[in-house]
Tab-separated table of C-alpha atoms and ligand atoms in Angstrom:
chain	number	residue	atom	x	y	z
A	227	MET	CA	-62.054	20.637	5.212
A	228	LYS	CA	-64.595	19.167	2.746
A	229	THR	CA	-65.034	20.116	-0.914
A	230	ALA	CA	-67.260	18.874	-3.728
A	231	HIS	CA	-66.607	18.641	-7.474
A	232	ASP	CA	-68.023	16.919	-10.565
A	233	ALA	CA	-65.016	14.572	-10.680
A	234	ILE	CA	-61.903	13.749	-8.685
A	235	ILE	CA	-58.779	12.455	-10.388
A	236	VAL	CA	-56.083	10.805	-8.282
A	237	GLY	CA	-52.585	11.178	-9.768
A	238	ALA	CA	-51.204	13.818	-12.133
A	239	GLY	CA	-49.086	11.697	-14.462
A	240	PRO	CA	-49.904	11.972	-18.174
A	241	ALA	CA	-53.175	10.045	-17.701
A	242	GLY	CA	-54.525	12.148	-14.828
A	243	SER	CA	-53.551	15.532	-16.251
A	244	THR	CA	-54.946	14.663	-19.689
A	245	ALA	CA	-58.312	13.727	-18.204
A	246	ALA	CA	-58.299	16.818	-15.975
A	247	ILE	CA	-57.636	19.175	-18.906
A	248	ARG	CA	-60.303	17.604	-21.112
A	249	LEU	CA	-63.021	17.571	-18.441
A	250	ALA	CA	-62.243	21.113	-17.252
A	251	GLU	CA	-62.343	22.366	-20.835
A	252	ALA	CA	-65.785	20.773	-21.144
A	253	GLY	CA	-66.918	22.896	-18.177
A	254	TRP	CA	-66.567	20.323	-15.391
A	255	SER	CA	-65.389	21.148	-11.897
A	256	VAL	CA	-62.377	18.838	-11.443
A	257	ALA	CA	-60.110	18.163	-8.462
A	258	LEU	CA	-56.709	16.697	-9.364
A	259	ILE	CA	-54.818	15.260	-6.385
A	260	GLU	CA	-51.079	14.609	-6.768
A	261	LYS	CA	-48.805	13.576	-3.973
A	262	GLN	CA	-45.468	14.679	-5.389
A	263	SER	CA	-44.235	18.218	-5.981
A	264	PHE	CA	-43.389	18.916	-9.632
A	265	PRO	CA	-41.129	18.994	-11.489
A	266	ARG	CA	-40.190	15.432	-10.589
A	267	ARG	CA	-38.117	12.866	-12.451
A	268	LYS	CA	-39.522	9.426	-13.069
A	269	VAL	CA	-38.311	6.016	-14.217
A	270	CYS	CA	-39.237	6.135	-17.907
A	271	GLY	CA	-37.539	5.871	-21.306
A	272	GLU	CA	-39.269	9.200	-22.097
A	273	CYS	CA	-40.006	8.427	-25.765
A	274	ILE	CA	-43.284	10.007	-26.734
A	275	ALA	CA	-44.749	8.214	-29.752
A	276	ALA	CA	-45.854	10.320	-32.734
A	277	THR	CA	-49.486	9.303	-32.183
A	278	ASN	CA	-49.551	11.473	-29.042
A	279	LEU	CA	-48.307	14.661	-30.609
A	280	PRO	CA	-51.653	15.752	-32.116
A	281	LEU	CA	-53.157	15.040	-28.691
A	282	LEU	CA	-50.570	17.251	-26.985
A	283	ASP	CA	-51.510	19.991	-29.496
A	284	ALA	CA	-55.184	19.560	-28.633
A	285	LEU	CA	-54.371	19.664	-24.915
A	286	GLY	CA	-52.623	23.006	-25.413
A	287	VAL	CA	-49.024	21.917	-24.725
A	288	GLY	CA	-47.905	21.016	-28.276
A	289	ALA	CA	-45.871	24.177	-28.892
A	290	ALA	CA	-44.055	23.852	-25.562
A	291	PHE	CA	-43.371	20.166	-26.298
A	292	ASP	CA	-41.987	21.077	-29.753
A	293	ALA	CA	-39.702	23.683	-28.191
A	294	LEU	CA	-38.260	21.314	-25.571
A	295	ALA	CA	-38.200	17.735	-26.908
A	296	GLY	CA	-35.185	15.967	-28.408
A	297	PRO	CA	-34.664	15.127	-32.089
A	298	GLU	CA	-37.263	13.263	-34.172
A	299	LEU	CA	-36.986	9.505	-33.700
A	300	ARG	CA	-36.585	8.268	-37.262
A	301	ARG	CA	-34.706	5.023	-36.715
A	302	VAL	CA	-35.263	2.000	-34.533
A	303	GLY	CA	-32.604	-0.508	-33.555
A	304	ILE	CA	-31.675	-3.473	-31.455
A	305	PHE	CA	-28.438	-3.710	-29.482
A	306	ALA	CA	-27.710	-7.200	-28.174
A	307	GLY	CA	-24.359	-8.778	-27.346
A	308	THR	CA	-21.870	-7.489	-29.882
A	309	ARG	CA	-24.525	-6.781	-32.516
A	310	LYS	CA	-26.190	-3.521	-33.464
A	311	VAL	CA	-28.977	-3.596	-36.037
A	312	THR	CA	-30.842	-0.454	-37.091
A	313	ALA	CA	-33.713	0.242	-39.484
A	314	ALA	CA	-36.137	3.005	-40.445
A	315	LEU	CA	-39.008	3.722	-38.044
A	316	PRO	CA	-42.326	3.931	-39.865
A	317	ALA	CA	-43.808	7.438	-40.069
A	318	PHE	CA	-47.177	8.305	-38.535
A	319	ALA	CA	-48.870	9.267	-41.786
A	320	ALA	CA	-50.978	12.317	-42.574
A	321	THR	CA	-50.114	14.503	-39.614
A	322	ARG	CA	-47.627	17.295	-39.055
A	323	HIS	CA	-45.911	14.978	-36.554
A	324	PRO	CA	-44.689	11.876	-38.398
A	325	TRP	CA	-42.061	10.999	-35.750
A	326	GLY	CA	-42.011	10.651	-31.989
A	327	ARG	CA	-39.520	12.518	-29.798
A	328	ALA	CA	-38.165	12.152	-26.268
A	329	LEU	CA	-38.828	14.580	-23.439
A	330	GLY	CA	-37.914	14.203	-19.763
A	331	ARG	CA	-40.885	13.453	-17.541
A	332	GLU	CA	-39.904	16.365	-15.308
A	333	HIS	CA	-40.840	18.536	-18.315
A	334	LEU	CA	-43.741	16.650	-19.913
A	335	ASP	CA	-45.676	16.033	-16.708
A	336	THR	CA	-45.117	19.613	-15.545
A	337	LEU	CA	-46.346	21.054	-18.856
A	338	LEU	CA	-49.545	19.021	-18.609
A	339	LEU	CA	-50.099	19.866	-14.963
A	340	GLN	CA	-49.560	23.592	-15.540
A	341	ARG	CA	-52.026	23.449	-18.415
A	342	ALA	CA	-54.564	21.737	-16.153
A	343	ALA	CA	-54.198	24.561	-13.616
A	344	ALA	CA	-54.543	27.141	-16.406
A	345	VAL	CA	-57.886	25.703	-17.575
A	346	GLY	CA	-59.341	25.814	-14.067
A	347	VAL	CA	-58.583	22.395	-12.567
A	348	HIS	CA	-58.434	22.529	-8.745
A	349	LEU	CA	-54.977	21.216	-7.894
A	350	TRP	CA	-54.269	19.460	-4.612
A	351	GLN	CA	-50.483	19.145	-4.583
A	352	PRO	CA	-48.579	17.780	-2.784
A	353	TRP	CA	-51.529	15.889	-1.294
A	354	THR	CA	-51.741	12.126	-1.086
A	355	VAL	CA	-54.977	10.137	-1.133
A	356	LYS	CA	-54.796	7.687	1.757
A	357	HIS	CA	-58.072	5.872	1.137
A	358	VAL	CA	-61.450	6.299	-0.510
A	359	SER	CA	-64.984	5.662	0.763
A	360	ARG	CA	-68.605	6.283	-0.270
A	361	ASP	CA	-71.102	8.815	1.077
A	362	GLY	CA	-74.375	8.177	-0.740
A	363	ARG	CA	-73.821	8.887	-4.432
A	364	ASP	CA	-70.437	10.526	-3.769
A	365	HIS	CA	-66.959	9.034	-3.695
A	366	VAL	CA	-64.914	10.547	-0.894
A	367	CYS	CA	-61.116	10.836	-1.029
A	368	HIS	CA	-59.423	11.107	2.342
A	369	ALA	CA	-56.309	13.122	1.614
A	370	LEU	CA	-53.262	14.288	3.517
A	371	ASP	CA	-51.166	17.378	2.827
A	372	VAL	CA	-47.693	15.888	2.469
A	373	GLU	CA	-46.018	19.059	3.772
A	374	SER	CA	-48.228	20.103	6.699
A	375	ALA	CA	-49.924	16.756	7.539
A	376	VAL	CA	-53.314	18.556	7.449
A	377	THR	CA	-56.112	16.202	6.338
A	378	ALA	CA	-59.131	16.884	4.123
A	379	THR	CA	-61.899	15.054	2.335
A	380	VAL	CA	-62.668	15.747	-1.313
A	381	SER	CA	-65.914	14.361	-2.743
A	382	ALA	CA	-67.536	13.979	-6.138
A	383	PRO	CA	-69.937	11.596	-7.875
A	384	LEU	CA	-67.174	10.499	-10.293
A	385	LEU	CA	-63.785	9.175	-9.260
A	386	ILE	CA	-60.969	8.486	-11.717
A	387	ALA	CA	-57.934	6.476	-10.606
A	388	ALA	CA	-54.798	7.686	-12.403
A	389	HIS	CA	-52.215	6.986	-9.732
A	390	GLY	CA	-50.039	4.605	-11.752
A	391	SER	CA	-49.255	1.050	-10.772
A	392	TRP	CA	-45.991	1.225	-8.888
A	393	GLN	CA	-47.140	2.661	-5.560
A	394	PRO	CA	-49.610	1.610	-2.852
A	395	ASP	CA	-53.176	1.676	-4.193
A	396	PRO	CA	-55.457	3.847	-2.020
A	397	PHE	CA	-58.494	2.303	-3.742
A	398	VAL	CA	-58.021	-1.153	-2.264
A	399	ALA	CA	-57.984	-1.741	1.468
A	400	ALA	CA	-54.840	-3.867	1.332
A	401	ARG	CA	-53.408	-5.559	-1.704
A	402	ALA	CA	-52.663	-9.180	-0.950
A	403	SER	CA	-48.902	-9.402	-0.948
A	404	ARG	CA	-47.677	-11.521	-3.829
A	405	PRO	CA	-44.814	-13.927	-3.251
A	406	GLN	CA	-41.547	-12.725	-4.725
A	407	ARG	CA	-40.666	-14.342	-8.040
A	408	GLY	CA	-37.368	-14.561	-9.895
A	409	GLY	CA	-39.130	-13.137	-12.942
A	410	ASP	CA	-40.306	-9.923	-11.191
A	411	LEU	CA	-38.935	-6.930	-13.067
A	412	PHE	CA	-37.118	-3.992	-11.472
A	413	ALA	CA	-36.616	-0.837	-13.518
A	414	PHE	CA	-33.741	1.658	-13.520
A	415	LYS	CA	-33.177	4.928	-15.264
A	416	ALA	CA	-30.275	7.354	-15.624
A	417	THR	CA	-29.590	10.460	-17.665
A	418	PHE	CA	-26.231	11.240	-19.259
A	419	THR	CA	-24.492	14.023	-21.103
A	420	ASN	CA	-21.779	13.558	-23.752
A	421	ALA	CA	-23.134	10.195	-24.913
A	422	GLU	CA	-22.214	8.821	-28.341
A	423	LEU	CA	-25.647	7.770	-29.574
A	424	GLU	CA	-26.812	8.664	-33.074
A	425	PRO	CA	-29.466	11.414	-32.707
A	426	GLY	CA	-32.914	10.146	-33.655
A	427	LEU	CA	-32.042	6.465	-33.106
A	428	LEU	CA	-34.153	4.433	-30.692
A	429	PRO	CA	-32.422	1.122	-29.963
A	430	VAL	CA	-33.986	-1.603	-27.852
A	431	LEU	CA	-31.413	-3.240	-25.582
A	432	ALA	CA	-31.812	-7.014	-25.308
A	433	PHE	CA	-29.745	-8.871	-22.731
A	434	PRO	CA	-30.066	-12.083	-20.731
A	435	GLY	CA	-32.574	-11.392	-17.964
A	436	GLY	CA	-33.632	-7.933	-19.081
A	437	TYR	CA	-34.354	-5.357	-21.754
A	438	GLY	CA	-34.239	-1.590	-22.088
A	439	GLY	CA	-33.849	1.406	-24.315
A	440	ILE	CA	-31.623	4.394	-24.848
A	441	VAL	CA	-32.414	7.686	-26.551
A	442	LEU	CA	-31.237	11.253	-27.019
A	443	GLY	CA	-33.851	13.535	-25.472
A	444	ASP	CA	-34.130	17.176	-24.457
A	445	HIS	CA	-31.209	19.490	-23.652
A	446	GLY	CA	-28.708	17.110	-25.269
A	447	ARG	CA	-29.237	14.531	-22.535
A	448	THR	CA	-29.380	10.805	-23.207
A	449	THR	CA	-31.781	8.643	-21.200
A	450	LEU	CA	-31.062	5.001	-20.413
A	451	ALA	CA	-33.959	3.015	-18.928
A	452	PHE	CA	-34.057	-0.742	-18.471
A	453	CYS	CA	-35.819	-3.577	-16.678
A	454	ILE	CA	-34.036	-6.511	-15.118
A	455	ARG	CA	-35.365	-9.712	-13.577
A	456	ARG	CA	-35.132	-10.104	-9.805
A	457	ASP	CA	-32.967	-13.250	-10.093
A	458	THR	CA	-30.591	-11.602	-12.598
A	459	LEU	CA	-30.330	-8.525	-10.375
A	460	GLY	CA	-29.452	-10.806	-7.460
A	461	GLU	CA	-26.614	-12.289	-9.522
A	462	CYS	CA	-25.387	-8.784	-10.443
A	463	ARG	CA	-25.323	-7.759	-6.792
A	464	ALA	CA	-23.345	-10.857	-5.898
A	465	ARG	CA	-20.908	-10.186	-8.739
A	466	TYR	CA	-20.417	-6.440	-8.040
A	467	ARG	CA	-20.631	-6.541	-4.256
A	468	SER	CA	-19.492	-3.027	-3.438
A	469	ARG	CA	-21.973	-1.354	-5.802
A	470	SER	CA	-25.567	-0.217	-5.419
A	471	ALA	CA	-28.334	-2.179	-7.137
A	472	ALA	CA	-28.457	0.364	-9.988
A	473	LEU	CA	-24.699	0.392	-10.536
A	474	SER	CA	-24.342	-3.374	-10.380
A	475	ALA	CA	-27.177	-3.784	-12.917
A	476	TYR	CA	-25.572	-1.103	-15.116
A	477	ALA	CA	-22.168	-2.814	-14.917
A	478	TYR	CA	-23.826	-6.076	-15.982
A	479	LEU	CA	-25.664	-4.359	-18.844
A	480	GLN	CA	-22.411	-2.816	-20.071
A	481	SER	CA	-20.661	-6.174	-19.818
A	482	CYS	CA	-23.209	-7.839	-22.086
A	483	CYS	CA	-24.052	-5.100	-24.589
A	484	THR	CA	-21.411	-3.508	-26.828
A	485	GLY	CA	-23.932	-0.914	-28.015
A	486	VAL	CA	-24.364	0.409	-24.469
A	487	ARG	CA	-20.595	0.583	-23.932
A	488	ASP	CA	-20.132	2.416	-27.226
A	489	ALA	CA	-22.931	4.900	-26.452
A	490	LEU	CA	-22.213	5.564	-22.796
A	491	GLY	CA	-18.577	4.523	-22.242
A	492	THR	CA	-17.360	8.142	-22.043
A	493	ALA	CA	-20.660	9.748	-21.031
A	494	THR	CA	-21.182	11.656	-17.770
A	495	LEU	CA	-24.009	10.869	-15.390
A	496	ALA	CA	-26.184	14.013	-15.345
A	497	ALA	CA	-28.680	13.107	-12.597
A	498	PRO	CA	-28.876	10.389	-9.931
A	499	TRP	CA	-30.082	6.899	-10.815
A	500	LEU	CA	-33.760	6.190	-10.190
A	501	SER	CA	-35.298	2.795	-9.568
A	502	ILE	CA	-38.699	1.229	-9.040
A	503	GLY	CA	-40.167	-2.215	-8.897
A	504	PRO	CA	-41.381	-4.724	-9.241
A	505	ILE	CA	-43.380	-3.272	-12.135
A	506	ARG	CA	-46.805	-4.802	-12.851
A	507	PRO	CA	-47.356	-5.315	-16.580
A	508	GLY	CA	-50.739	-6.757	-17.494
A	509	MET	CA	-54.399	-5.920	-17.882
A	510	ARG	CA	-56.465	-4.756	-14.935
A	511	ALA	CA	-59.945	-3.225	-14.861
A	512	PRO	CA	-60.586	0.097	-16.620
A	513	TRP	CA	-64.051	0.159	-15.006
A	514	ARG	CA	-64.295	-1.244	-11.494
A	515	ASP	CA	-67.080	-2.819	-9.472
A	516	ASP	CA	-66.812	-0.014	-6.910
A	517	GLY	CA	-68.003	2.462	-9.570
A	518	THR	CA	-64.609	4.045	-10.280
A	519	PHE	CA	-62.817	4.501	-13.585
A	520	ALA	CA	-59.140	3.697	-14.119
A	521	ILE	CA	-56.851	5.276	-16.721
A	522	GLY	CA	-53.147	4.937	-17.539
A	523	ASN	CA	-50.995	2.296	-15.879
A	524	ILE	CA	-53.523	1.436	-13.201
A	525	ALA	CA	-55.974	0.319	-15.925
A	526	GLY	CA	-53.329	-1.786	-17.645
A	527	GLU	CA	-49.648	-1.694	-18.418
A	528	ALA	CA	-47.593	-2.886	-21.370
A	529	HIS	CA	-44.060	-4.150	-20.826
A	530	PRO	CA	-42.041	-0.975	-21.396
A	531	ILE	CA	-40.075	-2.598	-24.218
A	532	LEU	CA	-42.463	-0.897	-26.681
A	533	GLY	CA	-42.206	2.505	-24.978
A	534	GLU	CA	-45.968	2.899	-25.245
A	535	GLY	CA	-46.945	3.571	-21.606
A	536	VAL	CA	-47.341	7.325	-21.965
A	537	SER	CA	-49.386	6.745	-25.148
A	538	MET	CA	-51.674	4.380	-23.282
A	539	ALA	CA	-51.952	6.857	-20.417
A	540	ILE	CA	-52.919	9.824	-22.603
A	541	GLN	CA	-55.061	7.785	-24.982
A	542	SER	CA	-56.974	5.890	-22.293
A	543	ALA	CA	-57.779	9.223	-20.602
A	544	TRP	CA	-59.006	10.461	-23.970
A	545	LEU	CA	-61.220	7.423	-24.536
A	546	LEU	CA	-62.792	7.855	-21.098
A	547	CYS	CA	-63.342	11.606	-21.440
A	548	ASP	CA	-64.987	11.168	-24.867
A	549	ARG	CA	-67.524	8.904	-23.179
A	550	LEU	CA	-68.090	11.086	-20.128
A	551	ILE	CA	-68.431	14.326	-22.083
A	552	ALA	CA	-70.866	12.679	-24.518
A	553	ARG	CA	-73.094	11.847	-21.492
A	554	ASP	CA	-72.593	15.215	-19.797
A	555	ASP	CA	-76.266	15.627	-18.878
A	556	THR	CA	-76.514	12.255	-17.085
A	557	VAL	CA	-73.101	11.699	-15.458
A	558	ARG	CA	-72.353	15.154	-14.070
A	559	GLY	CA	-73.587	17.311	-11.238
A	560	ALA	CA	-76.960	17.019	-9.537
A	561	GLN	CA	-78.506	14.889	-12.319
A	562	VAL	CA	-75.910	12.128	-12.113
A	563	SER	CA	-77.463	8.736	-12.799
A	564	ALA	CA	-75.787	5.567	-11.551
A	565	THR	CA	-77.117	3.729	-14.605
A	566	ALA	CA	-75.565	6.264	-16.987
A	567	VAL	CA	-72.238	6.136	-15.120
A	568	ALA	CA	-72.178	2.330	-15.305
A	569	GLU	CA	-73.041	2.462	-19.006
A	570	ALA	CA	-70.155	4.908	-19.591
A	571	GLY	CA	-67.919	2.528	-17.622
A	572	ARG	CA	-68.830	-0.518	-19.713
A	573	ASP	CA	-68.483	1.424	-22.956
A	574	TYR	CA	-65.070	2.756	-21.882
A	575	SER	CA	-63.933	-0.675	-20.748
A	576	ALA	CA	-64.833	-2.226	-24.110
A	577	SER	CA	-63.050	0.503	-26.076
A	578	TRP	CA	-60.016	0.218	-23.782
A	579	ARG	CA	-59.728	-3.501	-24.506
A	580	ARG	CA	-60.169	-2.998	-28.265
A	581	SER	CA	-57.458	-0.352	-28.247
A	582	PHE	CA	-54.841	-1.776	-25.898
A	583	ALA	CA	-55.233	-5.508	-25.198
A	584	ARG	CA	-53.287	-6.511	-28.314
A	585	ARG	CA	-50.547	-3.983	-27.500
A	586	ILE	CA	-50.131	-5.460	-24.022
A	587	ARG	CA	-49.884	-9.019	-25.360
A	588	LEU	CA	-47.441	-8.032	-28.089
A	589	ALA	CA	-45.228	-6.148	-25.621
A	590	ALA	CA	-45.169	-9.214	-23.351
A	591	ALA	CA	-44.106	-11.421	-26.268
A	592	PHE	CA	-41.324	-8.988	-27.325
A	593	ALA	CA	-40.154	-8.626	-23.717
A	594	HIS	CA	-39.843	-12.363	-23.189
A	595	LEU	CA	-37.979	-12.829	-26.469
A	596	ALA	CA	-35.566	-9.983	-25.645
A	597	MET	CA	-34.692	-11.502	-22.272
A	598	GLN	CA	-33.917	-14.965	-23.693
A	599	PRO	CA	-30.338	-15.274	-24.926
A	600	GLY	CA	-31.307	-18.211	-27.169
A	601	ALA	CA	-34.036	-16.228	-28.916
A	602	THR	CA	-31.870	-13.179	-29.585
A	603	ARG	CA	-29.026	-15.406	-30.854
A	604	THR	CA	-31.427	-16.901	-33.409
A	605	LEU	CA	-33.225	-13.693	-34.359
A	606	LEU	CA	-30.359	-11.228	-34.632
A	607	PRO	CA	-28.698	-12.684	-37.723
A	608	LEU	CA	-32.119	-12.582	-39.421
A	609	LEU	CA	-32.674	-8.955	-38.401
A	610	GLN	CA	-29.178	-8.052	-39.534
A	611	ARG	CA	-29.943	-9.537	-42.932
A	612	TRP	CA	-33.463	-8.098	-43.213
A	613	PRO	CA	-33.672	-4.971	-41.002
A	614	VAL	CA	-37.025	-4.283	-42.607
A	615	ILE	CA	-38.419	-6.813	-40.087
A	616	LEU	CA	-37.608	-4.263	-37.368
A	617	THR	CA	-39.546	-1.569	-39.229
A	618	ALA	CA	-42.517	-3.923	-39.586
A	619	SER	CA	-42.334	-4.853	-35.879
A	620	ALA	CA	-42.426	-1.178	-34.905
A	621	ARG	CA	-45.453	-0.673	-37.144
A	622	HIS	CA	-47.290	-3.639	-35.605
A	623	GLY	CA	-46.087	-2.668	-32.129
A	624	ALA	CA	-48.569	0.229	-32.320
A	625	LYS	CA	-45.972	2.984	-32.737
A	626	VAL	CA	-48.054	4.474	-35.552
A	627	GLN	CA	-51.572	3.240	-34.804
A	628	ARG	CA	-54.123	5.893	-34.043
A	629	VAL	CA	-56.498	5.204	-31.149
A	630	VAL	CA	-58.098	8.629	-30.865
A	631	ASP	CA	-58.255	11.509	-33.311
A	632	PRO	CA	-58.476	14.911	-31.631
A	633	VAL	CA	-59.397	16.676	-34.866
A	634	ALA	CA	-62.422	14.529	-35.575
A	635	ASN	CA	-62.673	14.029	-31.785
A	636	CYS	CA	-63.863	10.556	-32.579
A	637	VAL	CA	-62.764	7.090	-31.643
A	638	HIS	CA	-61.122	4.866	-34.231
A	639	SER	CA	-61.998	1.249	-33.970
A	640	HIS	CA	-59.546	-1.401	-35.068
B	710	FAD	C1	-38.085	1.227	-17.595
B	710	FAD	C2	-39.300	1.912	-18.153
B	710	FAD	C3	-39.198	2.603	-19.359
B	710	FAD	C4	-40.334	3.221	-19.895
B	710	FAD	N1	-40.194	3.884	-21.079
B	710	FAD	C5	-41.256	4.473	-21.643
B	710	FAD	C6	-41.131	5.201	-22.862
B	710	FAD	O1	-40.034	5.367	-23.428
B	710	FAD	N2	-42.253	5.724	-23.411
B	710	FAD	C7	-43.478	5.587	-22.816
B	710	FAD	O2	-44.456	6.057	-23.397
B	710	FAD	N3	-43.623	4.935	-21.641
B	710	FAD	C8	-42.555	4.375	-21.036
B	710	FAD	N4	-42.691	3.744	-19.831
B	710	FAD	C9	-44.020	3.649	-19.209
B	710	FAD	C10	-44.472	4.967	-18.569
B	710	FAD	O3	-43.484	5.474	-17.708
B	710	FAD	C11	-45.779	4.746	-17.787
B	710	FAD	O4	-46.632	3.912	-18.516
B	710	FAD	C12	-46.488	6.069	-17.512
B	710	FAD	O5	-45.759	6.841	-16.584
B	710	FAD	C13	-47.913	5.831	-16.961
B	710	FAD	O6	-48.523	7.077	-16.748
B	710	FAD	P1	-49.690	7.230	-15.650
B	710	FAD	O7	-50.186	8.637	-15.794
B	710	FAD	O8	-50.643	6.114	-15.758
B	710	FAD	O9	-48.977	7.031	-14.242
B	710	FAD	P2	-47.732	7.756	-13.587
B	710	FAD	O10	-46.903	8.455	-14.606
B	710	FAD	O11	-47.097	6.712	-12.736
B	710	FAD	O12	-48.381	8.892	-12.659
B	710	FAD	C14	-49.096	8.560	-11.512
B	710	FAD	C15	-49.055	9.767	-10.566
B	710	FAD	O13	-49.923	9.470	-9.454
B	710	FAD	C16	-49.321	9.957	-8.270
B	710	FAD	N5	-49.876	9.195	-7.144
B	710	FAD	C17	-49.671	7.886	-6.854
B	710	FAD	N6	-50.368	7.527	-5.747
B	710	FAD	C18	-51.029	8.643	-5.332
B	710	FAD	C19	-51.887	8.910	-4.244
B	710	FAD	N7	-52.213	7.953	-3.357
B	710	FAD	N8	-52.369	10.170	-4.087
B	710	FAD	C20	-52.044	11.163	-4.970
B	710	FAD	N9	-51.220	10.946	-6.033
B	710	FAD	C21	-50.725	9.709	-6.210
B	710	FAD	C22	-47.825	9.727	-8.498
B	710	FAD	O14	-47.057	10.590	-7.666
B	710	FAD	C23	-47.680	10.034	-9.991
B	710	FAD	O15	-47.290	11.375	-10.250
B	710	FAD	C24	-41.576	3.148	-19.221
B	710	FAD	C25	-41.666	2.473	-18.011
B	710	FAD	C26	-40.543	1.866	-17.468
B	710	FAD	C27	-40.648	1.132	-16.170
């Protein structure tokens, strides 16, 4: 089987579905290839920053998001050791959505994917892209139907990588295996009912060798998601020998964080633990030498301490689509020009760096501070005295910084 489109997008997380919806609405023929069946859960803190909510409206899923998501996130906090400090979260000014909210990825990603199908995107699901090649001007995805093992090729002059950063990359022949390091981060997530967390509070959890977050989301469920260093996880497994990796890490987290014990001590696990890792925070290439675009985590990933990954996924897709749609007559269909595609790639790459490079560096700095017991011991008394520092950190941590404006449909430079 062989099919041709204007663009192929690999991966239907928030980045891939956003790009698919925007290009299809601009009249493009788009193939979106996703290997998992939806709805599917995912390791994620599930906090959707306020800056995304106007974008969800523009994508056509805002009303459904409003109906499902948890309470408005109006307070930020830090739980470390025996201390709990909370402060106001800054509002995202001048919109009808001043506050972020949390929504399970099984809901958010499904809403976006269903919207993509509704606007005419050709869905290949559950199909996995095994590798990609070139045939003249076209990129060719060699895909496999996960259920029937039937194979197919899907081709288009534009190829957008949106397959996240935690799974094998079909765009590179073989990633050189990196030696294991004690500082590699593994991530865990669980969902609970009957937790005792203040609605609308978003505390960061800081503990020796890791960090995380906890939040009340949709359907009264509380999500706990955290990262833990490989060496710390090894110590947990040695300490709690009979337990799984997730449960030994959770036992350790509870032992070092009163706030977690208070919030989840009597809570009931509502869905099985999920884990992934090592995660790969850092900057990669939004525009690649092989003539492909990258959006979302595969373009670059902030340490999840800021809870900004979904924002970067949706917003990077938006930045790219603005540039492709503006060049519609030279990057699409029979008239596609390699020069115009490369120009769009360089333009997108520059705007990506302007928008996200600082966020990635800041998240790395916060993550390293949170994992150092010495740093939190010094900082917490200060934060307890002046919680306004937490509010300012959230403001500078990009929680309320606009990257794209769907109303003006223009790019904000900063
Ligand atoms: C512990 C933790 C907590 C987090 N908390 C938050 C938070 O509170 N808020 C927030 O905004 N972000 C958070 N994040 C980050 C967020 O989860 C990611 O940044 C986000 O999922 C990236 O979206 P994406 O669309 O780039 O990729 P993904 O969501 O990873 O989607 C990629 C998709 O591609 C598919 N795929 C992969 N390979 C192939 C292939 N070969 N063929 C076909 N399909 C393929 C996958 O099945 C998947 O559905 C957190 C991350 C972690 C680890």
